[in-house]
PDB file of C-alpha atoms in Angstrom:
ATOM      1  CA  MET A   1     -14.634   9.133  -5.018  1.00  0.00           C
ATOM      2  CA  LEU A   2     -14.157   7.864  -1.884  1.00  0.00           C
ATOM      3  CA  HIS A   3     -11.755   9.610   0.393  1.00  0.00           C
ATOM      4  CA  PRO A   4     -10.092   8.034   3.164  1.00  0.00           C
ATOM      5  CA  ARG A   5     -12.169  10.068   5.695  1.00  0.00           C
ATOM      6  CA  ASP A   6     -15.702   8.058   4.623  1.00  0.00           C
ATOM      7  CA  LEU A   7     -14.490   5.062   4.878  1.00  0.00           C
ATOM      8  CA  VAL A   8     -13.031   5.380   8.935  1.00  0.00           C
ATOM      9  CA  GLY A   9     -15.131   2.773  11.003  1.00  0.00           C
ATOM     10  CA  LYS A  10     -16.293   0.998   8.008  1.00  0.00           C
ATOM     11  CA  TYR A  11     -16.261  -2.790   6.732  1.00  0.00           C
ATOM     12  CA  VAL A  12     -14.608  -3.366   3.091  1.00  0.00           C
ATOM     13  CA  ASN A  13     -15.413  -6.378   0.944  1.00  0.00           C
ATOM     14  CA  TYR A  14     -11.649  -6.760   0.570  1.00  0.00           C
ATOM     15  CA  LYS A  15      -8.775  -8.273   1.848  1.00  0.00           C
ATOM     16  CA  VAL A  16      -5.588  -7.181   1.045  1.00  0.00           C
ATOM     17  CA  ASP A  17      -3.694  -9.505  -1.241  1.00  0.00           C
ATOM     18  CA  PRO A  18      -0.505 -10.433   0.693  1.00  0.00           C
ATOM     19  CA  GLY A  19       2.041 -10.243  -1.973  1.00  0.00           C
ATOM     20  CA  GLY A  20       4.379 -12.819  -3.909  1.00  0.00           C
ATOM     21  CA  ASN A  21       7.561 -13.422  -4.674  1.00  0.00           C
ATOM     22  CA  ALA A  22       9.843 -11.727  -7.618  1.00  0.00           C
ATOM     23  CA  ALA A  23       9.945 -15.097  -9.553  1.00  0.00           C
ATOM     24  CA  ALA A  24       6.225 -14.297 -10.509  1.00  0.00           C
ATOM     25  CA  SER A  25       6.853 -11.275 -11.202  1.00  0.00           C
ATOM     26  CA  GLY A  26       7.542 -11.796 -15.077  1.00  0.00           C
ATOM     27  CA  PRO A  27       9.729 -10.076 -18.030  1.00  0.00           C
ATOM     28  CA  LEU A  28      11.531  -6.196 -16.520  1.00  0.00           C
ATOM     29  CA  LEU A  29      10.767  -2.868 -18.035  1.00  0.00           C
ATOM     30  CA  ASN A  30      13.570  -0.602 -17.263  1.00  0.00           C
ATOM     31  CA  GLY A  31      14.294  -2.690 -14.240  1.00  0.00           C
ATOM     32  CA  LEU A  32      10.943  -2.551 -13.125  1.00  0.00           C
ATOM     33  CA  SER A  33       8.326  -4.882 -12.787  1.00  0.00           C
ATOM     34  CA  PRO A  34       4.723  -4.279 -14.763  1.00  0.00           C
ATOM     35  CA  GLY A  35       1.767  -5.262 -14.903  1.00  0.00           C
ATOM     36  CA  GLN A  36       1.440  -6.209 -11.554  1.00  0.00           C
ATOM     37  CA  THR A  37      -2.061  -4.496 -10.847  1.00  0.00           C
ATOM     38  CA  ALA A  38      -6.013  -5.551 -10.004  1.00  0.00           C
ATOM     39  CA  ASN A  39      -8.712  -3.525  -9.858  1.00  0.00           C
ATOM     40  CA  VAL A  40     -11.073  -3.981  -7.215  1.00  0.00           C
ATOM     41  CA  ALA A  41     -14.395  -2.957  -6.273  1.00  0.00           C
ATOM     42  CA  ALA A  42     -14.963  -3.421  -2.791  1.00  0.00           C
ATOM     43  CA  ALA A  43     -18.600  -2.965  -1.428  1.00  0.00           C
ATOM     44  CA  VAL A  44     -18.471  -0.303   1.407  1.00  0.00           C
ATOM     45  CA  TYR A  45     -20.720  -1.549   4.765  1.00  0.00           C
ATOM     46  CA  GLU A  46     -21.423   0.242   8.137  1.00  0.00           C
ATOM     47  CA  GLY A  47     -22.618  -0.634  11.647  1.00  0.00           C
ATOM     48  CA  ALA A  48     -20.961  -0.465  14.997  1.00  0.00           C
ATOM     49  CA  ASP A  49     -20.616  -4.307  14.526  1.00  0.00           C
ATOM     50  CA  PRO A  50     -19.455  -6.653  11.954  1.00  0.00           C
ATOM     51  CA  LYS A  51     -22.424  -8.837  13.049  1.00  0.00           C
ATOM     52  CA  THR A  52     -25.613  -6.007  12.270  1.00  0.00           C
ATOM     53  CA  ALA A  53     -23.261  -3.904   8.765  1.00  0.00           C
ATOM     54  CA  VAL A  54     -25.731  -3.542   6.168  1.00  0.00           C
ATOM     55  CA  ASP A  55     -24.199  -2.098   2.737  1.00  0.00           C
ATOM     56  CA  THR A  56     -24.457   1.187   1.859  1.00  0.00           C
ATOM     57  CA  LYS A  57     -24.245   1.188  -1.402  1.00  0.00           C
ATOM     58  CA  GLN A  58     -20.883   2.600  -1.744  1.00  0.00           C
ATOM     59  CA  VAL A  59     -18.221   0.896  -3.986  1.00  0.00           C
ATOM     60  CA  TRP A  60     -14.706   1.549  -2.877  1.00  0.00           C
ATOM     61  CA  ARG A  61     -12.170   1.672  -6.110  1.00  0.00           C
ATOM     62  CA  PHE A  62      -9.006   1.914  -6.455  1.00  0.00           C
ATOM     63  CA  THR A  63      -5.852   0.227  -8.422  1.00  0.00           C
ATOM     64  CA  PHE A  64      -4.203  -2.468  -6.486  1.00  0.00           C
ATOM     65  CA  LEU A  65      -0.042  -2.858  -6.903  1.00  0.00           C
ATOM     66  CA  LYS A  66       0.991  -6.180  -5.543  1.00  0.00           C
ATOM     67  CA  TYR A  67       3.803  -6.237  -3.160  1.00  0.00           C
ATOM     68  CA  ARG A  68       6.952  -8.606  -4.663  1.00  0.00           C
ATOM     69  CA  PRO A  69      10.157  -9.004  -2.304  1.00  0.00           C
ATOM     70  CA  GLY A  70      13.081  -9.193  -4.192  1.00  0.00           C
ATOM     71  CA  ALA A  71      11.311  -6.963  -7.669  1.00  0.00           C
ATOM     72  CA  VAL A  72      10.157  -3.165  -8.171  1.00  0.00           C
ATOM     73  CA  THR A  73       6.378  -2.819  -8.789  1.00  0.00           C
ATOM     74  CA  PHE A  74       5.105   0.159 -10.424  1.00  0.00           C
ATOM     75  CA  THR A  75       2.122   1.385 -11.642  1.00  0.00           C
ATOM     76  CA  SER A  76       0.334   5.158 -13.165  1.00  0.00           C
ATOM     77  CA  LEU A  77      -0.938   7.636 -10.797  1.00  0.00           C
ATOM     78  CA  ALA A  78      -2.974   9.117 -13.338  1.00  0.00           C
ATOM     79  CA  GLU A  79      -6.467   6.881 -13.429  1.00  0.00           C
ATOM     80  CA  GLY A  80      -7.602   7.048 -10.037  1.00  0.00           C
ATOM     81  CA  ALA A  81      -6.797   5.708  -6.623  1.00  0.00           C
ATOM     82  CA  VAL A  82      -3.905   3.655  -5.954  1.00  0.00           C
ATOM     83  CA  VAL A  83      -3.587   1.327  -2.958  1.00  0.00           C
ATOM     84  CA  THR A  84      -0.616  -0.881  -1.979  1.00  0.00           C
ATOM     85  CA  GLY A  85       0.555  -3.111   0.836  1.00  0.00           C
ATOM     86  CA  PRO A  86       1.288  -4.742   2.775  1.00  0.00           C
ATOM     87  CA  MET A  87       3.892  -2.754   4.425  1.00  0.00           C
ATOM     88  CA  SER A  88       5.929  -3.988   6.718  1.00  0.00           C
ATOM     89  CA  GLY A  89       9.222  -1.802   5.971  1.00  0.00           C
ATOM     90  CA  CYS A  90       8.811  -1.133   2.182  1.00  0.00           C
ATOM     91  CA  TYR A  91       9.415   2.446   0.581  1.00  0.00           C
ATOM     92  CA  LEU A  92       6.691   3.525  -1.776  1.00  0.00           C
ATOM     93  CA  CYS A  93       8.052   6.157  -3.862  1.00  0.00           C
ATOM     94  CA  LYS A  94       6.526   8.925  -6.526  1.00  0.00           C
ATOM     95  CA  TYR A  95       7.844   9.671  -9.765  1.00  0.00           C
ATOM     96  CA  ASN A  96       7.917  11.053 -12.803  1.00  0.00           C
ATOM     97  CA  ARG A  97       8.546   9.285 -15.840  1.00  0.00           C
ATOM     98  CA  LEU A  98       6.067   9.763 -18.829  1.00  0.00           C
ATOM     99  CA  GLY A  99       3.442  10.834 -16.142  1.00  0.00           C
ATOM    100  CA  GLN A 100       3.154  10.190 -12.519  1.00  0.00           C
ATOM    101  CA  LYS A 101       3.895   7.141 -10.908  1.00  0.00           C
ATOM    102  CA  LEU A 102       3.983   5.076  -7.960  1.00  0.00           C
ATOM    103  CA  ALA A 103       6.989   2.761  -6.894  1.00  0.00           C
ATOM    104  CA  HIS A 104       6.396  -0.579  -4.267  1.00  0.00           C
ATOM    105  CA  ILE A 105      10.481  -1.215  -3.398  1.00  0.00           C
ATOM    106  CA  GLY A 106      10.064  -4.955  -2.285  1.00  0.00           C
ATOM    107  CA  THR A 107      12.116  -4.952   0.160  1.00  0.00           C
ATOM    108  CA  ALA A 108      11.728  -7.836   2.975  1.00  0.00           C
ATOM    109  CA  HIS A 109      12.004  -7.591   6.017  1.00  0.00           C
ATOM    110  CA  SER A 110      16.006  -7.175   7.124  1.00  0.00           C
ATOM    111  CA  THR A 111      17.672  -4.520   5.072  1.00  0.00           C
ATOM    112  CA  THR A 112      20.251  -6.777   4.423  1.00  0.00           C
ATOM    113  CA  ASP A 113      18.193 -10.218   2.338  1.00  0.00           C
ATOM    114  CA  ALA A 114      18.894 -10.601  -0.706  1.00  0.00           C
ATOM    115  CA  SER A 115      15.420  -9.667  -1.304  1.00  0.00           C
ATOM    116  CA  SER A 116      16.307  -6.636  -0.368  1.00  0.00           C
ATOM    117  CA  VAL A 117      19.054  -5.992  -1.850  1.00  0.00           C
ATOM    118  CA  LYS A 118      17.980  -7.178  -5.699  1.00  0.00           C
ATOM    119  CA  ALA A 119      15.204  -4.342  -4.932  1.00  0.00           C
ATOM    120  CA  LYS A 120      17.227  -2.027  -4.067  1.00  0.00           C
ATOM    121  CA  LYS A 121      20.038  -2.436  -6.479  1.00  0.00           C
ATOM    122  CA  ALA A 122      16.846  -2.406  -9.567  1.00  0.00           C
ATOM    123  CA  TRP A 123      15.833   0.980  -7.721  1.00  0.00           C
ATOM    124  CA  LEU A 124      19.439   2.637  -7.436  1.00  0.00           C
ATOM    125  CA  SER A 125      19.397   1.407 -11.073  1.00  0.00           C
ATOM    126  CA  PHE A 126      16.223   3.247 -12.000  1.00  0.00           C
ATOM    127  CA  VAL A 127      15.793   6.662  -9.636  1.00  0.00           C
ATOM    128  CA  SER A 128      19.522   7.542 -11.390  1.00  0.00           C
ATOM    129  CA  ARG A 129      18.444   7.607 -15.582  1.00  0.00           C
ATOM    130  CA  PRO A 130      18.242  11.099 -16.018  1.00  0.00           C
ATOM    131  CA  ASP A 131      14.224  10.586 -17.637  1.00  0.00           C
ATOM    132  CA  VAL A 132      12.768  10.400 -13.991  1.00  0.00           C
ATOM    133  CA  SER A 133      12.411  13.464 -11.790  1.00  0.00           C
ATOM    134  CA  ASP A 134      10.753  14.624  -8.812  1.00  0.00           C
ATOM    135  CA  VAL A 135      11.116  11.836  -6.849  1.00  0.00           C
ATOM    136  CA  THR A 136       9.680  11.187  -3.293  1.00  0.00           C
ATOM    137  CA  GLY A 137       8.859   8.843   0.076  1.00  0.00           C
ATOM    138  CA  ALA A 138       7.525   7.579   2.460  1.00  0.00           C
ATOM    139  CA  LYS A 139       7.143   4.056   4.957  1.00  0.00           C
ATOM    140  CA  PRO A 140       3.261   3.664   5.370  1.00  0.00           C
ATOM    141  CA  ASP A 141       3.875   1.517   8.715  1.00  0.00           C
ATOM    142  CA  ASP A 142       6.295   4.511   9.704  1.00  0.00           C
ATOM    143  CA  PHE A 143       2.950   6.020  10.768  1.00  0.00           C
ATOM    144  CA  PHE A 144       0.682   3.177  12.775  1.00  0.00           C
ATOM    145  CA  SER A 145       2.772   2.232  16.049  1.00  0.00           C
ATOM    146  CA  PHE A 146       2.578  -1.516  17.117  1.00  0.00           C
ATOM    147  CA  GLY A 147      -0.193  -0.560  19.617  1.00  0.00           C
ATOM    148  CA  ASP A 148      -1.802   1.291  16.695  1.00  0.00           C
ATOM    149  CA  ILE A 149      -1.778  -2.387  15.011  1.00  0.00           C
ATOM    150  CA  LYS A 150      -2.708  -4.519  18.110  1.00  0.00           C
ATOM    151  CA  ALA A 151      -5.338  -2.340  19.541  1.00  0.00           C
ATOM    152  CA  ALA A 152      -6.886  -2.773  15.569  1.00  0.00           C
ATOM    153  CA  MET A 153      -6.982  -7.064  15.803  1.00  0.00           C
ATOM    154  CA  PHE A 154     -10.461  -8.770  16.375  1.00  0.00           C
ATOM    155  CA  ASN A 155     -10.541 -11.691  18.645  1.00  0.00           C
ATOM    156  CA  GLY A 156      -8.746 -14.541  16.388  1.00  0.00           C
ATOM    157  CA  GLY A 157      -8.836 -12.176  13.992  1.00  0.00           C
ATOM    158  CA  ASP A 158      -5.651 -11.867  11.712  1.00  0.00           C
ATOM    159  CA  ILE A 159      -2.275  -9.375  12.209  1.00  0.00           C
ATOM    160  CA  PRO A 160      -4.534  -5.653  10.858  1.00  0.00           C
ATOM    161  CA  ALA A 161      -2.470  -4.512   7.342  1.00  0.00           C
ATOM    162  CA  VAL A 162      -0.961  -1.439   6.678  1.00  0.00           C
ATOM    163  CA  VAL A 163      -1.044  -0.167   2.898  1.00  0.00           C
ATOM    164  CA  GLY A 164      -0.877   3.377   1.035  1.00  0.00           C
ATOM    165  CA  TYR A 165      -3.346   5.148  -0.214  1.00  0.00           C
ATOM    166  CA  PHE A 166      -2.730   7.330  -2.873  1.00  0.00           C
ATOM    167  CA  VAL A 167      -5.938   8.912  -4.680  1.00  0.00           C
ATOM    168  CA  THR A 168      -6.259  12.958  -5.624  1.00  0.00           C
ATOM    169  CA  GLY A 169      -2.984  14.277  -5.485  1.00  0.00           C
ATOM    170  CA  GLU A 170      -2.591  12.945  -1.896  1.00  0.00           C
ATOM    171  CA  ALA A 171      -1.050  10.393   0.109  1.00  0.00           C
ATOM    172  CA  HIS A 172      -2.432   8.531   2.690  1.00  0.00           C
ATOM    173  CA  ALA A 173      -1.479   5.521   5.174  1.00  0.00           C
ATOM    174  CA  LEU A 174      -4.192   2.768   6.047  1.00  0.00           C
ATOM    175  CA  LEU A 175      -5.051   0.888   8.485  1.00  0.00           C
ATOM    176  CA  LEU A 176      -7.067  -2.151   7.935  1.00  0.00           C
ATOM    177  CA  ALA A 177      -8.452  -5.038  10.515  1.00  0.00           C
ATOM    178  CA  PRO A 178      -9.502  -8.049   9.058  1.00  0.00           C
ATOM    179  CA  VAL A 179     -13.257  -9.359  10.374  1.00  0.00           C
ATOM    180  CA  PRO A 180     -12.883 -13.282  11.601  1.00  0.00           C
ATOM    181  CA  THR A 181     -15.342 -15.693   9.563  1.00  0.00           C
ATOM    182  CA  ASN A 182     -17.114 -16.449  12.594  1.00  0.00           C
ATOM    183  CA  GLN A 183     -17.751 -12.794  13.288  1.00  0.00           C
ATOM    184  CA  ASN A 184     -18.699 -12.127   9.261  1.00  0.00           C
ATOM    185  CA  PRO A 185     -22.544 -13.478   9.138  1.00  0.00           C
ATOM    186  CA  LEU A 186     -22.827 -11.553   5.736  1.00  0.00           C
ATOM    187  CA  GLY A 187     -20.859 -14.343   3.802  1.00  0.00           C
ATOM    188  CA  VAL A 188     -18.341 -11.826   2.387  1.00  0.00           C
ATOM    189  CA  ARG A 189     -14.873 -11.282   3.088  1.00  0.00           C
ATOM    190  CA  LEU A 190     -14.432  -8.142   5.322  1.00  0.00           C
ATOM    191  CA  SER A 191     -11.805  -5.836   6.584  1.00  0.00           C
ATOM    192  CA  LYS A 192     -12.174  -3.094   9.081  1.00  0.00           C
ATOM    193  CA  VAL A 193     -10.733   0.493   8.160  1.00  0.00           C
ATOM    194  CA  VAL A 194      -9.941   1.997  11.344  1.00  0.00           C
ATOM    195  CA  ALA A 195      -7.861   4.220  10.770  1.00  0.00           C
ATOM    196  CA  PHE A 196      -5.733   7.250   8.532  1.00  0.00           C
ATOM    197  CA  LYS A 197      -3.606   8.949   8.438  1.00  0.00           C
ATOM    198  CA  LYS A 198      -1.822  12.021   5.535  1.00  0.00           C
ATOM    199  CA  MET A 199       1.937  11.069   4.968  1.00  0.00           C
ATOM    200  CA  THR A 200       4.060  13.728   3.959  1.00  0.00           C
ATOM    201  CA  MET A 201       6.644  12.556   1.118  1.00  0.00           C
ATOM    202  CA  GLN A 202      10.109  13.182   1.595  1.00  0.00           C
ATOM    203  CA  PRO A 203      12.698  13.970  -1.207  1.00  0.00           C
ATOM    204  CA  TRP A 204      14.963  11.369  -2.811  1.00  0.00           C
ATOM    205  CA  SER A 205      17.542  13.058  -1.544  1.00  0.00           C
ATOM    206  CA  SER A 206      17.233  12.425   1.916  1.00  0.00           C
ATOM    207  CA  ILE A 207      15.641   9.346   1.906  1.00  0.00           C
ATOM    208  CA  THR A 208      18.355   7.543   0.002  1.00  0.00           C
ATOM    209  CA  ALA A 209      20.894   9.057   2.589  1.00  0.00           C
ATOM    210  CA  MET A 210      19.176   6.237   5.086  1.00  0.00           C
ATOM    211  CA  ARG A 211      21.474   3.453   5.754  1.00  0.00           C
ATOM    212  CA  ARG A 212      18.551   0.749   4.503  1.00  0.00           C
ATOM    213  CA  PHE A 213      19.409   1.779   0.988  1.00  0.00           C
ATOM    214  CA  ARG A 214      22.998   1.805   1.153  1.00  0.00           C
ATOM    215  CA  LEU A 215      23.977  -1.722  -0.245  1.00  0.00           C
TER     216      LEU A 215
END
């Protein structure tokens, strides 16, 4: 299984799913939105320039957990690597309920937005259940500055995406910069893995005391 350090500076045949709305989430399970995942097998390319990058024959495999503003999506951490994003203020929380799982609390840019309030209410109700334990969380975009993101952007490219990456018991924040079509002669969509930072997950007691989780 590829570790983030194996991917930095390389290109992957993947572009981060931008997410959708809560209406696309379907029926809820215990107040959370299940089944919002996709299995990904992204080819890895290497080279100083995307125009000359070559296929390394390695494949980055992970489960992608979709972002739904106004909903809390979740998936198991027992079956391999999990990637989720794009991150712009949401919290990711690990917890234990019938095994270790990861939740993406789909808040919007404003903590008082209707979507943010809806997602926070769903999560606060869920996390108060007696069968939910060992809750910790982090906000991946806290680990990269605006300058980091700006410096990673290709000329003419889309804004780089920050994602959370959970693998082998570790939590990381990754910065992925989409490669513009005119700089990519390979005929596949490419994103450059610019950097990664290991995240320290905070206890839920610390997170819930923050103003952003007040209703």
